[in-house]
PDB file of C-alpha atoms and ligand atoms in Angstrom:
ATOM      1  CA  MET A  26      21.563   9.616 -15.099  1.00  0.00           C
ATOM      2  CA  ASP A  27      21.614   9.012 -18.822  1.00  0.00           C
ATOM      3  CA  ILE A  28      18.023   8.267 -19.825  1.00  0.00           C
ATOM      4  CA  GLU A  29      19.302   6.199 -22.767  1.00  0.00           C
ATOM      5  CA  TYR A  30      20.536   3.729 -20.165  1.00  0.00           C
ATOM      6  CA  ILE A  31      16.908   2.745 -19.531  1.00  0.00           C
ATOM      7  CA  PHE A  32      16.401   1.737 -23.169  1.00  0.00           C
ATOM      8  CA  GLU A  33      19.602  -0.282 -23.130  1.00  0.00           C
ATOM      9  CA  ASN A  34      18.415  -2.050 -19.974  1.00  0.00           C
ATOM     10  CA  ASN A  35      15.032  -2.642 -21.567  1.00  0.00           C
ATOM     11  CA  ARG A  36      16.612  -4.358 -24.567  1.00  0.00           C
ATOM     12  CA  GLN A  37      18.690  -6.510 -22.227  1.00  0.00           C
ATOM     13  CA  TRP A  38      15.617  -7.399 -20.151  1.00  0.00           C
ATOM     14  CA  ILE A  39      13.719  -8.487 -23.287  1.00  0.00           C
ATOM     15  CA  ALA A  40      16.651 -10.653 -24.366  1.00  0.00           C
ATOM     16  CA  ASP A  41      16.887 -12.262 -20.892  1.00  0.00           C
ATOM     17  CA  LYS A  42      13.175 -13.023 -20.757  1.00  0.00           C
ATOM     18  CA  LEU A  43      13.123 -14.526 -24.267  1.00  0.00           C
ATOM     19  CA  LYS A  44      16.180 -16.631 -23.523  1.00  0.00           C
ATOM     20  CA  LYS A  45      14.385 -18.225 -20.567  1.00  0.00           C
ATOM     21  CA  ASP A  46      11.026 -18.504 -22.322  1.00  0.00           C
ATOM     22  CA  PRO A  47      10.556 -17.686 -26.034  1.00  0.00           C
ATOM     23  CA  GLU A  48       6.767 -17.457 -25.401  1.00  0.00           C
ATOM     24  CA  TYR A  49       7.162 -14.966 -22.524  1.00  0.00           C
ATOM     25  CA  PHE A  50       5.596 -11.922 -24.210  1.00  0.00           C
ATOM     26  CA  LYS A  51       2.897 -13.974 -25.874  1.00  0.00           C
ATOM     27  CA  LYS A  52       1.832 -15.138 -22.428  1.00  0.00           C
ATOM     28  CA  LEU A  53       2.253 -11.685 -20.868  1.00  0.00           C
ATOM     29  CA  SER A  54       0.027 -10.042 -23.467  1.00  0.00           C
ATOM     30  CA  GLY A  55      -2.895 -12.323 -22.588  1.00  0.00           C
ATOM     31  CA  GLU A  56      -5.480 -11.482 -19.903  1.00  0.00           C
ATOM     32  CA  GLN A  57      -4.113 -10.413 -16.518  1.00  0.00           C
ATOM     33  CA  SER A  58      -5.187 -12.338 -13.432  1.00  0.00           C
ATOM     34  CA  PRO A  59      -3.165 -10.984 -10.510  1.00  0.00           C
ATOM     35  CA  GLU A  60      -3.934 -12.425  -7.071  1.00  0.00           C
ATOM     36  CA  ILE A  61      -2.668  -9.437  -5.127  1.00  0.00           C
ATOM     37  CA  LEU A  62      -3.618  -5.781  -4.988  1.00  0.00           C
ATOM     38  CA  TYR A  63      -0.691  -3.820  -3.558  1.00  0.00           C
ATOM     39  CA  ILE A  64      -1.136  -0.295  -2.230  1.00  0.00           C
ATOM     40  CA  GLY A  65       2.196   1.274  -1.361  1.00  0.00           C
ATOM     41  CA  CYS A  66       4.143   4.517  -1.141  1.00  0.00           C
ATOM     42  CA  SER A  67       5.522   6.290  -4.222  1.00  0.00           C
ATOM     43  CA  ASP A  68       8.950   6.460  -2.546  1.00  0.00           C
ATOM     44  CA  SER A  69      11.695   5.669  -5.079  1.00  0.00           C
ATOM     45  CA  ARG A  70      13.493   3.398  -2.600  1.00  0.00           C
ATOM     46  CA  VAL A  71      10.542   1.024  -2.266  1.00  0.00           C
ATOM     47  CA  THR A  72      10.562  -0.954  -5.507  1.00  0.00           C
ATOM     48  CA  THR A  73       7.678  -3.389  -5.372  1.00  0.00           C
ATOM     49  CA  GLY A  74       8.767  -6.047  -7.852  1.00  0.00           C
ATOM     50  CA  ASP A  75      12.417  -6.233  -6.808  1.00  0.00           C
ATOM     51  CA  LEU A  76      11.936  -6.521  -3.088  1.00  0.00           C
ATOM     52  CA  MET A  77       9.170  -9.118  -3.333  1.00  0.00           C
ATOM     53  CA  GLY A  78      10.424 -11.141  -6.291  1.00  0.00           C
ATOM     54  CA  ILE A  79       7.159 -10.390  -8.048  1.00  0.00           C
ATOM     55  CA  GLU A  80       6.917 -10.885 -11.809  1.00  0.00           C
ATOM     56  CA  PRO A  81       4.849  -8.799 -14.258  1.00  0.00           C
ATOM     57  CA  GLY A  82       1.257 -10.043 -14.110  1.00  0.00           C
ATOM     58  CA  ASP A  83       1.377 -11.118 -10.431  1.00  0.00           C
ATOM     59  CA  MET A  84       0.282  -7.929  -8.733  1.00  0.00           C
ATOM     60  CA  PHE A  85      -2.075  -5.013  -9.385  1.00  0.00           C
ATOM     61  CA  VAL A  86      -0.406  -1.889  -8.010  1.00  0.00           C
ATOM     62  CA  HIS A  87      -1.439   1.499  -6.697  1.00  0.00           C
ATOM     63  CA  ARG A  88       1.108   3.868  -5.220  1.00  0.00           C
ATOM     64  CA  ASN A  89       0.779   7.345  -3.771  1.00  0.00           C
ATOM     65  CA  ILE A  90       2.467   9.502  -1.151  1.00  0.00           C
ATOM     66  CA  ALA A  91       2.403   7.569   2.157  1.00  0.00           C
ATOM     67  CA  ASN A  92       0.209   4.683   0.861  1.00  0.00           C
ATOM     68  CA  MET A  93      -3.086   6.370   1.627  1.00  0.00           C
ATOM     69  CA  VAL A  94      -6.601   5.057   1.052  1.00  0.00           C
ATOM     70  CA  SER A  95      -8.673   8.205   0.947  1.00  0.00           C
ATOM     71  CA  ASN A  96     -12.388   7.889   0.232  1.00  0.00           C
ATOM     72  CA  THR A  97     -12.367  11.022  -1.930  1.00  0.00           C
ATOM     73  CA  ASP A  98      -9.433   9.815  -4.039  1.00  0.00           C
ATOM     74  CA  LEU A  99     -11.090   8.703  -7.262  1.00  0.00           C
ATOM     75  CA  SER A 100      -7.891   7.039  -8.442  1.00  0.00           C
ATOM     76  CA  ALA A 101      -7.423   4.829  -5.354  1.00  0.00           C
ATOM     77  CA  MET A 102     -11.145   4.049  -5.159  1.00  0.00           C
ATOM     78  CA  SER A 103     -11.215   3.022  -8.841  1.00  0.00           C
ATOM     79  CA  VAL A 104      -8.158   0.788  -8.422  1.00  0.00           C
ATOM     80  CA  ILE A 105      -9.702  -0.927  -5.386  1.00  0.00           C
ATOM     81  CA  ASN A 106     -13.046  -1.369  -7.106  1.00  0.00           C
ATOM     82  CA  TYR A 107     -11.511  -2.807 -10.263  1.00  0.00           C
ATOM     83  CA  ALA A 108      -9.090  -5.119  -8.422  1.00  0.00           C
ATOM     84  CA  VAL A 109     -11.646  -6.504  -5.967  1.00  0.00           C
ATOM     85  CA  SER A 110     -14.833  -6.610  -8.055  1.00  0.00           C
ATOM     86  CA  TYR A 111     -13.454  -7.414 -11.518  1.00  0.00           C
ATOM     87  CA  LEU A 112      -9.978  -8.917 -11.177  1.00  0.00           C
ATOM     88  CA  LYS A 113     -11.144 -10.668  -8.004  1.00  0.00           C
ATOM     89  CA  VAL A 114      -7.794 -10.486  -6.232  1.00  0.00           C
ATOM     90  CA  LYS A 115      -7.417 -12.773  -3.218  1.00  0.00           C
ATOM     91  CA  HIS A 116      -5.176 -10.483  -1.176  1.00  0.00           C
ATOM     92  CA  VAL A 117      -5.063  -6.749  -0.611  1.00  0.00           C
ATOM     93  CA  VAL A 118      -1.802  -5.482   0.843  1.00  0.00           C
ATOM     94  CA  ILE A 119      -1.219  -2.031   2.234  1.00  0.00           C
ATOM     95  CA  CYS A 120       2.508  -1.568   2.660  1.00  0.00           C
ATOM     96  CA  GLY A 121       4.068   1.413   4.423  1.00  0.00           C
ATOM     97  CA  HIS A 122       7.768   1.927   5.056  1.00  0.00           C
ATOM     98  CA  TYR A 123       9.957   3.351   7.789  1.00  0.00           C
ATOM     99  CA  ASN A 124      11.563   6.709   7.000  1.00  0.00           C
ATOM    100  CA  CYS A 125       8.522   7.709   4.959  1.00  0.00           C
ATOM    101  CA  GLY A 126       8.932  11.308   3.819  1.00  0.00           C
ATOM    102  CA  GLY A 127       5.158  11.764   3.579  1.00  0.00           C
ATOM    103  CA  VAL A 128       4.641  10.718   7.188  1.00  0.00           C
ATOM    104  CA  LYS A 129       7.517  12.934   8.321  1.00  0.00           C
ATOM    105  CA  ALA A 130       6.158  15.920   6.393  1.00  0.00           C
ATOM    106  CA  ALA A 131       2.761  15.478   8.037  1.00  0.00           C
ATOM    107  CA  MET A 132       4.396  15.876  11.442  1.00  0.00           C
ATOM    108  CA  GLN A 133       5.821  19.279  10.661  1.00  0.00           C
ATOM    109  CA  SER A 134       4.015  22.524  11.315  1.00  0.00           C
ATOM    110  CA  LYS A 135       4.554  23.784   7.814  1.00  0.00           C
ATOM    111  CA  ASP A 136       2.322  24.982   4.996  1.00  0.00           C
ATOM    112  CA  MET A 137       3.030  22.536   2.152  1.00  0.00           C
ATOM    113  CA  GLY A 138       0.552  23.962  -0.382  1.00  0.00           C
ATOM    114  CA  ILE A 139      -1.290  21.359  -2.430  1.00  0.00           C
ATOM    115  CA  LEU A 140       0.145  18.658  -0.168  1.00  0.00           C
ATOM    116  CA  ASN A 141      -1.770  20.033   2.852  1.00  0.00           C
ATOM    117  CA  PRO A 142      -5.059  18.180   2.287  1.00  0.00           C
ATOM    118  CA  TRP A 143      -3.187  14.973   1.459  1.00  0.00           C
ATOM    119  CA  LEU A 144      -0.979  15.134   4.538  1.00  0.00           C
ATOM    120  CA  ARG A 145      -3.969  16.055   6.687  1.00  0.00           C
ATOM    121  CA  ASN A 146      -5.139  12.456   6.360  1.00  0.00           C
ATOM    122  CA  ILE A 147      -1.942  11.402   8.142  1.00  0.00           C
ATOM    123  CA  ARG A 148      -2.407  14.088  10.781  1.00  0.00           C
ATOM    124  CA  ASP A 149      -5.846  12.558  11.384  1.00  0.00           C
ATOM    125  CA  VAL A 150      -4.155   9.210  12.063  1.00  0.00           C
ATOM    126  CA  TYR A 151      -1.929  10.964  14.598  1.00  0.00           C
ATOM    127  CA  ARG A 152      -4.965  12.524  16.278  1.00  0.00           C
ATOM    128  CA  LEU A 153      -6.674   9.121  16.544  1.00  0.00           C
ATOM    129  CA  HIS A 154      -3.611   7.644  18.263  1.00  0.00           C
ATOM    130  CA  LYS A 155      -2.355  10.793  19.980  1.00  0.00           C
ATOM    131  CA  ASP A 156      -2.018   9.286  23.468  1.00  0.00           C
ATOM    132  CA  GLU A 157       0.095   6.354  22.333  1.00  0.00           C
ATOM    133  CA  LEU A 158       2.283   8.473  20.041  1.00  0.00           C
ATOM    134  CA  ASN A 159       2.840  11.319  22.492  1.00  0.00           C
ATOM    135  CA  ALA A 160       4.001   8.796  25.089  1.00  0.00           C
ATOM    136  CA  ILE A 161       6.920   7.740  22.829  1.00  0.00           C
ATOM    137  CA  GLU A 162      10.023   9.621  23.856  1.00  0.00           C
ATOM    138  CA  PHE A 163      12.298   9.198  20.845  1.00  0.00           C
ATOM    139  CA  GLU A 164      11.356  11.027  17.679  1.00  0.00           C
ATOM    140  CA  GLU A 165      12.420   8.249  15.304  1.00  0.00           C
ATOM    141  CA  GLN A 166      10.420   5.639  17.222  1.00  0.00           C
ATOM    142  CA  LYS A 167       7.436   7.960  17.105  1.00  0.00           C
ATOM    143  CA  TYR A 168       7.728   8.286  13.308  1.00  0.00           C
ATOM    144  CA  ASN A 169       8.093   4.525  12.936  1.00  0.00           C
ATOM    145  CA  ARG A 170       5.031   3.878  15.063  1.00  0.00           C
ATOM    146  CA  LEU A 171       3.058   6.460  13.087  1.00  0.00           C
ATOM    147  CA  VAL A 172       4.065   4.650   9.886  1.00  0.00           C
ATOM    148  CA  GLU A 173       2.638   1.421  11.390  1.00  0.00           C
ATOM    149  CA  LEU A 174      -0.538   3.069  12.669  1.00  0.00           C
ATOM    150  CA  ASN A 175      -1.006   4.762   9.311  1.00  0.00           C
ATOM    151  CA  VAL A 176      -0.926   1.351   7.606  1.00  0.00           C
ATOM    152  CA  GLN A 177      -3.491   0.089  10.105  1.00  0.00           C
ATOM    153  CA  GLU A 178      -5.816   3.061   9.545  1.00  0.00           C
ATOM    154  CA  GLN A 179      -5.525   2.767   5.760  1.00  0.00           C
ATOM    155  CA  CYS A 180      -6.535  -0.896   6.106  1.00  0.00           C
ATOM    156  CA  VAL A 181      -9.561   0.328   8.060  1.00  0.00           C
ATOM    157  CA  ASN A 182     -10.312   2.832   5.271  1.00  0.00           C
ATOM    158  CA  LEU A 183     -10.121  -0.037   2.813  1.00  0.00           C
ATOM    159  CA  ILE A 184     -12.643  -2.011   4.857  1.00  0.00           C
ATOM    160  CA  LYS A 185     -15.004   0.976   4.762  1.00  0.00           C
ATOM    161  CA  THR A 186     -15.549   0.471   1.015  1.00  0.00           C
ATOM    162  CA  ALA A 187     -18.573  -1.535  -0.113  1.00  0.00           C
ATOM    163  CA  GLU A 188     -16.681  -3.876  -2.456  1.00  0.00           C
ATOM    164  CA  VAL A 189     -14.135  -4.864   0.197  1.00  0.00           C
ATOM    165  CA  GLN A 190     -16.878  -5.430   2.794  1.00  0.00           C
ATOM    166  CA  LYS A 191     -18.727  -7.651   0.340  1.00  0.00           C
ATOM    167  CA  ALA A 192     -15.593  -9.650  -0.489  1.00  0.00           C
ATOM    168  CA  LEU A 193     -14.689 -10.014   3.210  1.00  0.00           C
ATOM    169  CA  LEU A 194     -18.201 -11.144   4.052  1.00  0.00           C
ATOM    170  CA  HIS A 195     -17.897 -13.909   1.451  1.00  0.00           C
ATOM    171  CA  SER A 196     -14.310 -14.746   2.515  1.00  0.00           C
ATOM    172  CA  GLN A 197     -13.040 -13.880  -0.950  1.00  0.00           C
ATOM    173  CA  ILE A 198     -10.157 -11.675   0.166  1.00  0.00           C
ATOM    174  CA  THR A 199      -7.669 -11.239   2.971  1.00  0.00           C
ATOM    175  CA  VAL A 200      -6.383  -7.796   3.949  1.00  0.00           C
ATOM    176  CA  HIS A 201      -2.743  -7.476   5.034  1.00  0.00           C
ATOM    177  CA  GLY A 202      -0.941  -4.563   6.701  1.00  0.00           C
ATOM    178  CA  TRP A 203       2.812  -4.585   6.058  1.00  0.00           C
ATOM    179  CA  VAL A 204       5.749  -2.294   6.705  1.00  0.00           C
ATOM    180  CA  PHE A 205       8.928  -2.336   4.645  1.00  0.00           C
ATOM    181  CA  ASP A 206      11.921  -1.813   6.910  1.00  0.00           C
ATOM    182  CA  ILE A 207      14.154   0.340   4.761  1.00  0.00           C
ATOM    183  CA  HIS A 208      17.077  -0.210   7.183  1.00  0.00           C
ATOM    184  CA  THR A 209      17.206  -3.995   6.746  1.00  0.00           C
ATOM    185  CA  GLY A 210      15.197  -4.752   3.600  1.00  0.00           C
ATOM    186  CA  HIS A 211      12.696  -6.902   5.485  1.00  0.00           C
ATOM    187  CA  ILE A 212       8.948  -6.812   4.924  1.00  0.00           C
ATOM    188  CA  ILE A 213       7.207  -6.953   8.307  1.00  0.00           C
ATOM    189  CA  ASP A 214       3.699  -8.364   8.541  1.00  0.00           C
ATOM    190  CA  MET A 215       1.983  -6.299  11.231  1.00  0.00           C
ATOM    191  CA  LYS A 216      -0.461  -9.158  11.805  1.00  0.00           C
ATOM    192  CA  ILE A 217      -3.301  -6.712  12.329  1.00  0.00           C
ATOM    193  CA  ASP A 218      -6.245  -8.286  14.134  1.00  0.00           C
ATOM    194  CA  PHE A 219      -8.902  -7.435  11.560  1.00  0.00           C
ATOM    195  CA  ASN A 220     -11.583  -9.434  13.326  1.00  0.00           C
ATOM    196  CA  LYS A 221     -11.252  -7.193  16.333  1.00  0.00           C
ATOM    197  CA  ILE A 222     -11.084  -4.029  14.232  1.00  0.00           C
ATOM    198  CA  LEU A 223     -14.063  -5.131  12.167  1.00  0.00           C
ATOM    199  CA  LYS A 224     -16.088  -5.803  15.272  1.00  0.00           C
ATOM    200  CA  ASP A 225     -15.305  -2.307  16.546  1.00  0.00           C
ATOM    201  CA  ILE A 226     -16.036  -0.402  13.354  1.00  0.00           C
ATOM    202  CA  MET A 227     -18.699  -2.355  11.515  1.00  0.00           C
ATOM    203  CA  GLU A 228     -21.429  -1.050  13.762  1.00  0.00           C
ATOM    204  CA  ILE A 229     -20.782   2.316  12.141  1.00  0.00           C
ATOM    205  CA  TYR A 230     -19.460   1.492   8.676  1.00  0.00           C
ATOM    206  CA  ARG A 231     -21.432  -1.599   7.720  1.00  0.00           C
ATOM    207  CA  LEU A 232     -22.967  -1.162   4.262  1.00  0.00           C
ATOM    208  CA  GLU A 233     -24.502  -4.629   3.927  1.00  0.00           C
ATOM    209  CA  SER A 234     -26.244  -6.874   6.395  1.00  0.00           C
TER     210      SER A 234
HETATM  211 ZN1   ZN B  53       6.832   6.932   1.851  1.00  0.00          ZN
END
């Protein structure tokens, strides 16, 4: 890939935007007020803007390997805090995807160096849902289900944070668990029953009464 190609594309993109709206960059350089916080995988095949038709300014984004929400990850925690408490987003989306290399790597008995502690979080998801996952006969189906369960558990991790609990308590945000089906291009809403999950976990994780 010729890296110069990117600059050519950039010039073309600027021209296209200005043709449609001569004030485009004036507006874009104002304050941001995105309504969505998106937490997704770093995978190069999952391009957030393209597949959702999202324009610059619409969505605050955090991406890492296998769309994890780890409570010791200062970067993810800062993004969540800023998006929920300051930008006051209305929706938080955690979006996984089938064929996730991070999820696959976590299922292999292999020393992956610095990736070990990161992937261990996914192994923990497997342990939590071991009975269901072990009962799945086909390997690919097992991976796919783990991708879905990982999204669900990362939504739970999100709900463990004080700012998200506060916003949920005041009905300021909605949490969504999605999976991008890389085979068809569809985004699947997992329709996670957060009321049920909240009821189960809040006894332990509640930070406010
Ligand atoms: Zn991935």
